[in-house]
Amino acid sequence: MRNTRLWQGMLGLARTVIEGVDLDDDAEAVVVSVRPRRGAQRRCGRCGRRAPWYDRGEGRRRWRGLDLGELRVVVEADAPRVNCPTHGPTVVQVPWARHGAGHTRAFDDTVAWLAVQCSRTAVTELMRIAWRTVGSIITRVSADIDARVDRFAGLRRIGIDEISYKRGYKYLTIVVDHDTGRLVWAASGRDETTLERFFDTLGPGRCARISHVSADSADWIARVVARRCPQAVQCADPFHVVKWATDALDEVRRHAWNEARGGQNQSRSERRHKHPKVHRLKKVRWALWKNPEDLTLRQHEHLAWLVKTHPQVHRAYLLKEGLRLVFRLDGHAAKDALDRWISWARRCRIPAFVRLQRSIMRHRATIDAALDSGLSNALIESTNTKIRLLTRIAYGFHSPDALIALALLALGGHRPALPSRP
Ligand SMILES: [Zn+2]
């Protein structure tokens, strides 16, 4: 075979002997016949240890490689089995692909890199694969990174949260590192057994080093944390407290909207004709949800309109923003601000906020702990937003493992690298 090194370089085939390169007209693909180099032969596909020959397996196999220009590339080789002392009869390890994969390592790595950088359409069209295939590939690549890195190194202050996916039918339990902002663990389910698995993986030595655990005020999380990390200070997750306020504001807005709409018997167009306010209140919703610093000019106008027409909704908005501000301050300043906020909310005569004020009083100890520990709400909020965005992108993966893999690749601090790049 001439130009062997050229082919090896182009195809990213290290530790591999290239036996031949042909054009398969039917498949419109370049077929590269290969075999592992001597030192890389007869190793168990699962553990990589040398093992005695077992049988020919299912004969020759093909792996899809990275395209060469406009042509698809297929790598073809024998796939015999060895008899591993640990794993029994197993297909041999090959230097160019992960065990059990139908794509080469370079192909897998490129797809994983693209999956965290580009849109779903960009990945599937560029690589000419289905979105489900992307799911299997990133699961493999993420498992590979897991085997190499220690995600739990130096873990001290963690946040535990539940995230819904599949349009709210299913849940993931996730754990983030507050000091790095990284996602360190995720599993499907939201119950004590699921969370126990995290602490099992962490191990008793590292559990003992956890100083702060933040969570929404779910009892099941608090119970597991009290059992497994009794020394850790339990904090309320500022993100969730602010979300309670957003929910309360939404309740006030809906109430105003229903009042403006009046009776239910009128037709749609009649209602709109009679109450242009209804239409406008609907638009205002976006302005109410956004953080003030992100508002557009038009949304500022909506708010100004709200001050005149719905003073109660506007006051509710100010209460929500006031609470958000509390979590931007530190320690004493924050606690003082929270005291003032509570007395304001207690007297506000908006039922949703009076109730919110009561539940904040009930959780005051864990909220104070959060304010004392200086957990950055901005960090928690951005991690949360990113994961929620990923659950939408990941829609269409058939297993939660693919969603977890994508989340870990994107937010776990160990991003996939392109083939032969550091
Ligand atoms: Zn083995």
Tab-separated table of C-alpha atoms and ligand atoms in Angstrom:
chain	number	residue	atom	x	y	z
A	1	MET	CA	0.000	0.000	0.000
A	2	ARG	CA	1.540	3.292	-1.098
A	3	ASN	CA	1.040	6.585	0.687
A	4	THR	CA	0.083	4.720	3.848
A	5	ARG	CA	0.947	7.638	6.079
A	6	LEU	CA	-1.138	9.977	3.947
A	7	TRP	CA	-4.175	7.728	4.356
A	8	GLN	CA	-3.533	7.253	8.060
A	9	GLY	CA	-3.361	11.007	8.536
A	10	MET	CA	-6.448	11.721	6.464
A	11	LEU	CA	-8.523	9.068	8.183
A	12	GLY	CA	-7.147	9.583	11.668
A	13	LEU	CA	-6.154	5.932	11.935
A	14	ALA	CA	-3.335	5.556	14.443
A	15	ARG	CA	-1.896	2.146	15.401
A	16	THR	CA	-3.570	0.742	12.296
A	17	VAL	CA	-2.339	-1.067	9.208
A	18	ILE	CA	-4.114	0.018	6.034
A	19	GLU	CA	-4.561	-2.945	3.725
A	20	GLY	CA	-6.394	-1.272	0.864
A	21	VAL	CA	-8.568	1.649	-0.235
A	22	ASP	CA	-11.395	1.144	-2.751
A	23	LEU	CA	-14.328	3.074	-4.076
A	24	ASP	CA	-17.652	1.292	-3.497
A	25	ASP	CA	-19.839	2.635	-6.307
A	26	ASP	CA	-23.087	1.251	-4.909
A	27	ALA	CA	-22.607	2.725	-1.471
A	28	GLU	CA	-20.947	5.880	-2.920
A	29	ALA	CA	-18.279	5.482	-0.299
A	30	VAL	CA	-14.547	5.025	0.099
A	31	VAL	CA	-13.981	1.645	1.740
A	32	VAL	CA	-10.770	1.415	3.739
A	33	SER	CA	-9.720	-2.104	4.724
A	34	VAL	CA	-7.640	-2.141	7.894
A	35	ARG	CA	-6.340	-4.228	10.771
A	36	PRO	CA	-4.965	-3.218	14.163
A	37	ARG	CA	-1.179	-2.990	14.367
A	38	ARG	CA	0.590	-5.812	16.177
A	39	GLY	CA	0.729	-4.302	19.655
A	40	ALA	CA	-2.959	-3.383	19.412
A	41	GLN	CA	-4.211	-6.842	18.506
A	42	ARG	CA	-6.176	-9.379	20.530
A	43	ARG	CA	-7.265	-7.129	23.334
A	44	CYS	CA	-10.644	-7.339	25.067
A	45	GLY	CA	-13.007	-4.673	23.687
A	46	ARG	CA	-14.255	-3.815	27.156
A	47	CYS	CA	-11.173	-3.717	29.363
A	48	GLY	CA	-8.336	-3.512	26.804
A	49	ARG	CA	-6.359	-6.383	28.381
A	50	ARG	CA	-4.710	-8.999	26.202
A	51	ALA	CA	-6.726	-12.203	25.929
A	52	PRO	CA	-6.559	-15.491	24.018
A	53	TRP	CA	-8.304	-15.949	20.669
A	54	TYR	CA	-11.894	-17.223	20.912
A	55	ASP	CA	-13.513	-17.247	17.439
A	56	ARG	CA	-14.055	-15.220	14.256
A	57	GLY	CA	-17.120	-13.485	15.692
A	58	GLU	CA	-19.498	-12.285	13.013
A	59	GLY	CA	-16.824	-11.848	10.360
A	60	ARG	CA	-16.011	-8.490	8.790
A	61	ARG	CA	-17.505	-5.315	10.162
A	62	ARG	CA	-17.856	-1.737	8.990
A	63	TRP	CA	-17.535	1.578	10.826
A	64	ARG	CA	-18.591	4.916	9.381
A	65	GLY	CA	-15.701	7.387	9.359
A	66	LEU	CA	-15.462	11.129	8.724
A	67	ASP	CA	-16.350	12.088	5.148
A	68	LEU	CA	-13.512	12.711	2.707
A	69	GLY	CA	-14.673	15.730	0.775
A	70	GLU	CA	-17.992	14.726	-0.740
A	71	LEU	CA	-17.528	11.000	-0.205
A	72	ARG	CA	-18.593	8.934	2.741
A	73	VAL	CA	-15.889	6.816	4.335
A	74	VAL	CA	-16.305	3.291	5.639
A	75	VAL	CA	-13.600	1.492	7.616
A	76	GLU	CA	-13.755	-2.295	7.235
A	77	ALA	CA	-11.992	-4.959	9.279
A	78	ASP	CA	-12.311	-8.412	10.817
A	79	ALA	CA	-13.959	-8.382	14.220
A	80	PRO	CA	-12.934	-11.628	15.931
A	81	ARG	CA	-13.615	-12.384	19.584
A	82	VAL	CA	-11.165	-12.992	22.409
A	83	ASN	CA	-11.880	-14.890	25.600
A	84	CYS	CA	-11.333	-12.279	28.306
A	85	PRO	CA	-10.772	-13.705	31.815
A	86	THR	CA	-13.112	-11.024	33.191
A	87	HIS	CA	-15.637	-10.453	30.415
A	88	GLY	CA	-15.762	-13.821	28.622
A	89	PRO	CA	-16.012	-13.970	24.829
A	90	THR	CA	-15.820	-10.330	23.668
A	91	VAL	CA	-15.238	-8.644	20.324
A	92	VAL	CA	-11.662	-7.354	20.162
A	93	GLN	CA	-10.701	-3.782	20.837
A	94	VAL	CA	-9.910	-1.719	17.743
A	95	PRO	CA	-7.808	1.440	17.838
A	96	TRP	CA	-10.138	3.382	15.531
A	97	ALA	CA	-13.488	2.971	17.323
A	98	ARG	CA	-15.098	2.671	20.743
A	99	HIS	CA	-16.408	-0.717	21.806
A	100	GLY	CA	-19.806	-1.533	20.318
A	101	ALA	CA	-19.822	1.624	18.156
A	102	GLY	CA	-20.798	1.767	14.494
A	103	HIS	CA	-18.751	4.935	13.937
A	104	THR	CA	-15.058	5.656	14.232
A	105	ARG	CA	-13.663	7.492	17.236
A	106	ALA	CA	-12.921	10.571	15.087
A	107	PHE	CA	-16.524	10.570	13.862
A	108	ASP	CA	-17.899	10.191	17.422
A	109	ASP	CA	-15.692	12.997	18.748
A	110	THR	CA	-16.672	15.349	15.929
A	111	VAL	CA	-20.377	14.704	16.534
A	112	ALA	CA	-19.992	15.276	20.291
A	113	TRP	CA	-18.125	18.535	19.695
A	114	LEU	CA	-20.800	19.706	17.268
A	115	ALA	CA	-23.666	18.655	19.551
A	116	VAL	CA	-22.593	21.129	22.248
A	117	GLN	CA	-21.811	23.912	19.752
A	118	CYS	CA	-24.474	23.783	17.049
A	119	SER	CA	-28.162	23.369	16.468
A	120	ARG	CA	-29.727	19.973	16.123
A	121	THR	CA	-30.310	20.504	12.375
A	122	ALA	CA	-26.718	21.576	11.801
A	123	VAL	CA	-25.394	18.385	13.422
A	124	THR	CA	-27.742	15.929	11.719
A	125	GLU	CA	-27.430	17.482	8.239
A	126	LEU	CA	-23.690	18.030	8.287
A	127	MET	CA	-22.922	14.545	9.600
A	128	ARG	CA	-25.791	12.828	7.737
A	129	ILE	CA	-27.077	10.960	10.788
A	130	ALA	CA	-30.351	10.826	12.719
A	131	TRP	CA	-30.769	12.753	15.984
A	132	ARG	CA	-31.137	9.460	17.834
A	133	THR	CA	-27.744	8.396	16.537
A	134	VAL	CA	-26.343	11.644	17.929
A	135	GLY	CA	-27.889	10.541	21.248
A	136	SER	CA	-26.040	7.197	21.251
A	137	ILE	CA	-22.777	8.831	20.186
A	138	ILE	CA	-22.743	11.496	22.893
A	139	THR	CA	-23.635	8.854	25.495
A	140	ARG	CA	-20.489	6.923	24.486
A	141	VAL	CA	-18.275	10.005	24.427
A	142	SER	CA	-19.548	11.204	27.803
A	143	ALA	CA	-18.938	7.759	29.355
A	144	ASP	CA	-15.391	7.950	27.992
A	145	ILE	CA	-14.824	11.328	29.673
A	146	ASP	CA	-16.363	9.988	32.898
A	147	ALA	CA	-13.802	7.182	32.932
A	148	ARG	CA	-10.995	9.735	32.560
A	149	VAL	CA	-11.903	12.654	34.806
A	150	ASP	CA	-12.991	13.015	38.412
A	151	ARG	CA	-16.078	15.218	38.414
A	152	PHE	CA	-16.258	15.202	42.221
A	153	ALA	CA	-12.761	16.559	42.882
A	154	GLY	CA	-12.832	19.300	45.537
A	155	LEU	CA	-16.600	19.313	45.891
A	156	ARG	CA	-17.618	21.491	48.871
A	157	ARG	CA	-20.780	23.466	48.158
A	158	ILE	CA	-23.379	21.763	46.024
A	159	GLY	CA	-26.849	22.497	44.725
A	160	ILE	CA	-29.462	19.790	44.227
A	161	ASP	CA	-32.393	20.354	41.934
A	162	GLU	CA	-35.030	18.581	39.932
A	163	ILE	CA	-35.589	19.385	36.267
A	164	SER	CA	-38.586	18.290	34.250
A	165	TYR	CA	-38.237	16.997	30.710
A	166	LYS	CA	-40.489	15.237	28.170
A	167	ARG	CA	-42.950	18.124	28.529
A	168	GLY	CA	-43.089	17.789	32.263
A	169	TYR	CA	-43.778	14.040	32.388
A	170	LYS	CA	-40.364	12.991	33.620
A	171	TYR	CA	-37.718	14.366	35.905
A	172	LEU	CA	-33.969	14.451	36.350
A	173	THR	CA	-32.247	15.003	39.663
A	174	ILE	CA	-29.167	17.134	39.120
A	175	VAL	CA	-26.232	18.192	41.272
A	176	VAL	CA	-24.143	21.294	40.551
A	177	ASP	CA	-20.892	22.537	42.068
A	178	HIS	CA	-21.548	26.060	43.357
A	179	ASP	CA	-17.883	26.997	43.299
A	180	THR	CA	-17.267	26.169	39.646
A	181	GLY	CA	-20.809	26.404	38.275
A	182	ARG	CA	-20.364	22.960	36.774
A	183	LEU	CA	-22.929	20.232	36.508
A	184	VAL	CA	-21.367	17.240	38.292
A	185	TRP	CA	-24.076	14.595	38.332
A	186	ALA	CA	-27.512	13.843	36.888
A	187	ALA	CA	-29.863	10.864	36.933
A	188	SER	CA	-33.436	10.231	35.932
A	189	GLY	CA	-36.034	10.176	38.697
A	190	ARG	CA	-36.759	12.511	41.592
A	191	ASP	CA	-36.943	10.596	44.828
A	192	GLU	CA	-34.832	9.612	47.801
A	193	THR	CA	-33.493	6.434	46.135
A	194	THR	CA	-32.218	8.429	43.135
A	195	LEU	CA	-30.450	10.974	45.316
A	196	GLU	CA	-29.017	8.242	47.578
A	197	ARG	CA	-27.208	6.960	44.480
A	198	PHE	CA	-25.373	10.262	44.150
A	199	PHE	CA	-24.097	10.074	47.724
A	200	ASP	CA	-23.190	6.391	47.205
A	201	THR	CA	-21.034	7.391	44.225
A	202	LEU	CA	-19.535	10.269	46.190
A	203	GLY	CA	-18.532	7.944	49.034
A	204	PRO	CA	-18.457	8.623	52.793
A	205	GLY	CA	-15.081	10.420	52.816
A	206	ARG	CA	-16.214	13.025	50.335
A	207	CYS	CA	-19.709	13.297	51.831
A	208	ALA	CA	-18.009	14.396	55.049
A	209	ARG	CA	-16.286	17.262	53.207
A	210	ILE	CA	-19.515	18.796	51.842
A	211	SER	CA	-20.094	22.064	53.719
A	212	HIS	CA	-23.228	23.517	52.062
A	213	VAL	CA	-26.127	21.977	50.205
A	214	SER	CA	-28.679	24.185	48.524
A	215	ALA	CA	-31.994	22.889	47.245
A	216	ASP	CA	-35.539	23.973	46.580
A	217	SER	CA	-37.564	23.337	49.695
A	218	ALA	CA	-38.414	19.732	48.814
A	219	ASP	CA	-38.582	17.555	51.930
A	220	TRP	CA	-37.204	14.454	50.229
A	221	ILE	CA	-33.959	16.249	49.389
A	222	ALA	CA	-33.645	17.639	52.921
A	223	ARG	CA	-34.141	14.160	54.413
A	224	VAL	CA	-31.459	12.501	52.284
A	225	VAL	CA	-28.978	15.340	52.903
A	226	ALA	CA	-29.587	15.167	56.675
A	227	ARG	CA	-28.851	11.427	56.571
A	228	ARG	CA	-25.826	11.455	54.306
A	229	CYS	CA	-24.182	14.825	55.047
A	230	PRO	CA	-25.332	15.685	58.575
A	231	GLN	CA	-22.534	18.287	58.924
A	232	ALA	CA	-23.595	20.265	55.840
A	233	VAL	CA	-25.536	23.515	56.176
A	234	GLN	CA	-28.790	23.228	54.262
A	235	CYS	CA	-29.627	26.354	52.295
A	236	ALA	CA	-32.634	27.431	50.322
A	237	ASP	CA	-31.857	27.752	46.651
A	238	PRO	CA	-32.193	31.494	45.900
A	239	PHE	CA	-33.226	30.644	42.359
A	240	HIS	CA	-36.318	28.854	43.635
A	241	VAL	CA	-37.258	31.558	46.117
A	242	VAL	CA	-37.180	34.116	43.308
A	243	LYS	CA	-39.216	31.717	41.202
A	244	TRP	CA	-41.909	31.603	43.906
A	245	ALA	CA	-42.146	35.383	43.516
A	246	THR	CA	-42.409	35.078	39.740
A	247	ASP	CA	-45.231	32.560	40.180
A	248	ALA	CA	-47.033	34.855	42.623
A	249	LEU	CA	-46.718	37.739	40.170
A	250	ASP	CA	-48.158	35.554	37.446
A	251	GLU	CA	-51.139	34.770	39.633
A	252	VAL	CA	-51.796	38.488	40.151
A	253	ARG	CA	-51.472	39.165	36.427
A	254	ARG	CA	-53.867	36.340	35.505
A	255	HIS	CA	-56.377	37.635	37.990
A	256	ALA	CA	-56.223	41.135	36.462
A	257	TRP	CA	-56.492	39.639	33.005
A	258	ASN	CA	-59.616	37.652	33.875
A	259	GLU	CA	-61.211	40.749	35.361
A	260	ALA	CA	-60.439	42.819	32.291
A	261	ARG	CA	-61.858	40.104	30.079
A	262	GLY	CA	-65.166	40.163	31.947
A	263	GLY	CA	-67.843	37.543	31.239
A	264	GLN	CA	-67.067	34.267	29.543
A	265	ASN	CA	-70.128	34.392	27.245
A	266	GLN	CA	-68.823	36.897	24.735
A	267	SER	CA	-67.216	35.781	21.528
A	268	ARG	CA	-63.489	36.199	21.071
A	269	SER	CA	-63.642	39.128	18.702
A	270	GLU	CA	-66.291	40.807	20.828
A	271	ARG	CA	-64.052	40.556	23.857
A	272	ARG	CA	-61.088	41.959	22.024
A	273	HIS	CA	-63.190	44.788	20.618
A	274	LYS	CA	-64.575	45.726	23.982
A	275	HIS	CA	-61.352	45.277	25.891
A	276	PRO	CA	-58.209	46.202	24.016
A	277	LYS	CA	-56.694	46.118	27.512
A	278	VAL	CA	-56.888	42.347	27.499
A	279	HIS	CA	-54.716	42.206	24.456
A	280	ARG	CA	-52.204	44.553	25.962
A	281	LEU	CA	-52.091	42.716	29.298
A	282	LYS	CA	-51.165	39.591	27.401
A	283	LYS	CA	-48.209	41.381	25.832
A	284	VAL	CA	-47.139	42.816	29.171
A	285	ARG	CA	-46.591	39.300	30.450
A	286	TRP	CA	-43.176	39.114	28.729
A	287	ALA	CA	-42.062	42.374	30.274
A	288	LEU	CA	-43.063	41.113	33.722
A	289	TRP	CA	-41.064	37.925	33.395
A	290	LYS	CA	-37.870	39.474	32.149
A	291	ASN	CA	-35.206	40.961	34.389
A	292	PRO	CA	-35.419	44.767	34.175
A	293	GLU	CA	-31.909	45.058	32.732
A	294	ASP	CA	-32.966	42.876	29.790
A	295	LEU	CA	-36.113	44.786	28.868
A	296	THR	CA	-36.541	46.259	25.410
A	297	LEU	CA	-37.738	49.820	24.950
A	298	ARG	CA	-41.162	48.540	23.968
A	299	GLN	CA	-41.368	46.436	27.120
A	300	HIS	CA	-40.486	49.475	29.224
A	301	GLU	CA	-43.465	51.190	27.600
A	302	HIS	CA	-45.681	48.243	28.528
A	303	LEU	CA	-44.591	48.626	32.148
A	304	ALA	CA	-45.278	52.358	32.123
A	305	TRP	CA	-48.765	51.603	30.833
A	306	LEU	CA	-49.203	49.063	33.608
A	307	VAL	CA	-48.427	51.657	36.305
A	308	LYS	CA	-51.427	53.696	35.141
A	309	THR	CA	-53.941	50.973	34.342
A	310	HIS	CA	-53.136	48.120	36.767
A	311	PRO	CA	-51.380	49.555	39.802
A	312	GLN	CA	-51.776	46.286	41.687
A	313	VAL	CA	-50.031	44.238	39.003
A	314	HIS	CA	-47.302	46.844	38.963
A	315	ARG	CA	-46.870	46.685	42.725
A	316	ALA	CA	-46.661	42.902	42.486
A	317	TYR	CA	-43.944	43.375	39.878
A	318	LEU	CA	-42.006	45.662	42.215
A	319	LEU	CA	-42.331	43.099	45.021
A	320	LYS	CA	-40.926	40.379	42.759
A	321	GLU	CA	-38.022	42.600	41.719
A	322	GLY	CA	-37.453	43.596	45.344
A	323	LEU	CA	-37.040	39.966	46.329
A	324	ARG	CA	-34.685	39.341	43.428
A	325	LEU	CA	-32.580	42.259	44.614
A	326	VAL	CA	-32.275	40.714	48.099
A	327	PHE	CA	-30.328	37.827	46.607
A	328	ARG	CA	-27.940	40.162	44.838
A	329	LEU	CA	-26.738	41.548	48.165
A	330	ASP	CA	-24.425	39.832	50.635
A	331	GLY	CA	-24.734	38.675	54.229
A	332	HIS	CA	-26.089	41.338	56.603
A	333	ALA	CA	-27.175	43.750	53.904
A	334	ALA	CA	-29.166	40.954	52.311
A	335	LYS	CA	-30.798	39.883	55.583
A	336	ASP	CA	-31.761	43.493	56.383
A	337	ALA	CA	-33.198	43.858	52.913
A	338	LEU	CA	-35.154	40.634	53.393
A	339	ASP	CA	-36.589	41.954	56.711
A	340	ARG	CA	-37.759	45.089	54.927
A	341	TRP	CA	-39.150	43.063	52.063
A	342	ILE	CA	-41.138	40.863	54.471
A	343	SER	CA	-42.766	43.817	56.239
A	344	TRP	CA	-43.570	45.393	52.861
A	345	ALA	CA	-45.138	42.153	51.570
A	346	ARG	CA	-47.070	41.601	54.801
A	347	ARG	CA	-48.857	44.936	54.326
A	348	CYS	CA	-49.228	44.812	50.539
A	349	ARG	CA	-52.816	43.471	50.508
A	350	ILE	CA	-52.075	41.318	47.484
A	351	PRO	CA	-53.092	37.813	48.600
A	352	ALA	CA	-50.471	35.963	46.509
A	353	PHE	CA	-47.662	38.007	48.051
A	354	VAL	CA	-49.029	37.850	51.577
A	355	ARG	CA	-48.932	34.051	51.197
A	356	LEU	CA	-45.437	34.188	49.707
A	357	GLN	CA	-44.280	36.282	52.645
A	358	ARG	CA	-45.596	33.578	55.011
A	359	SER	CA	-43.799	30.766	53.264
A	360	ILE	CA	-40.593	32.811	53.220
A	361	MET	CA	-40.991	33.223	56.997
A	362	ARG	CA	-41.381	29.461	57.289
A	363	HIS	CA	-38.163	28.847	55.348
A	364	ARG	CA	-36.311	31.794	56.865
A	365	ALA	CA	-33.579	29.652	58.447
A	366	THR	CA	-32.503	28.017	55.180
A	367	ILE	CA	-32.855	31.295	53.283
A	368	ASP	CA	-30.610	33.046	55.818
A	369	ALA	CA	-28.128	30.200	55.483
A	370	ALA	CA	-28.068	30.814	51.728
A	371	LEU	CA	-27.505	34.545	52.253
A	372	ASP	CA	-24.719	33.879	54.787
A	373	SER	CA	-22.937	31.403	52.547
A	374	GLY	CA	-22.902	33.882	49.657
A	375	LEU	CA	-24.078	31.333	47.112
A	376	SER	CA	-24.194	33.140	43.819
A	377	ASN	CA	-27.729	33.155	42.574
A	378	ALA	CA	-26.603	34.423	39.174
A	379	LEU	CA	-24.547	31.244	38.729
A	380	ILE	CA	-27.362	28.939	39.861
A	381	GLU	CA	-29.846	30.766	37.673
A	382	SER	CA	-27.674	30.527	34.579
A	383	THR	CA	-26.934	26.811	35.088
A	384	ASN	CA	-30.636	26.188	35.551
A	385	THR	CA	-31.546	28.146	32.433
A	386	LYS	CA	-28.949	26.289	30.384
A	387	ILE	CA	-30.117	22.860	31.537
A	388	ARG	CA	-33.753	23.752	30.836
A	389	LEU	CA	-32.725	24.832	27.343
A	390	LEU	CA	-30.904	21.522	26.836
A	391	THR	CA	-33.979	19.511	27.815
A	392	ARG	CA	-35.741	21.146	24.875
A	393	ILE	CA	-32.884	20.480	22.461
A	394	ALA	CA	-32.661	16.893	23.689
A	395	TYR	CA	-36.312	16.245	22.924
A	396	GLY	CA	-36.319	13.286	20.530
A	397	PHE	CA	-33.562	11.321	22.217
A	398	HIS	CA	-35.101	8.005	23.178
A	399	SER	CA	-33.361	7.673	26.521
A	400	PRO	CA	-32.650	10.072	29.378
A	401	ASP	CA	-29.015	8.885	29.221
A	402	ALA	CA	-28.525	10.920	26.041
A	403	LEU	CA	-29.972	14.034	27.672
A	404	ILE	CA	-27.726	13.512	30.704
A	405	ALA	CA	-24.716	12.981	28.427
A	406	LEU	CA	-25.453	16.188	26.507
A	407	ALA	CA	-25.895	18.137	29.736
A	408	LEU	CA	-22.620	16.799	31.168
A	409	LEU	CA	-20.726	17.462	27.930
A	410	ALA	CA	-22.037	21.020	27.721
A	411	LEU	CA	-22.017	22.019	31.403
A	412	GLY	CA	-19.719	19.521	33.120
A	413	GLY	CA	-16.544	21.515	32.508
A	414	HIS	CA	-14.941	18.834	30.326
A	415	ARG	CA	-16.035	19.688	26.821
A	416	PRO	CA	-15.418	17.143	24.070
A	417	ALA	CA	-12.382	17.864	21.917
A	418	LEU	CA	-12.171	17.586	18.145
A	419	PRO	CA	-10.109	14.631	16.862
A	420	SER	CA	-6.339	15.092	17.294
A	421	ARG	CA	-6.683	18.518	18.906
A	422	PRO	CA	-5.533	19.040	22.480
B	1	ZN	ZN	-12.201	-7.715	29.391
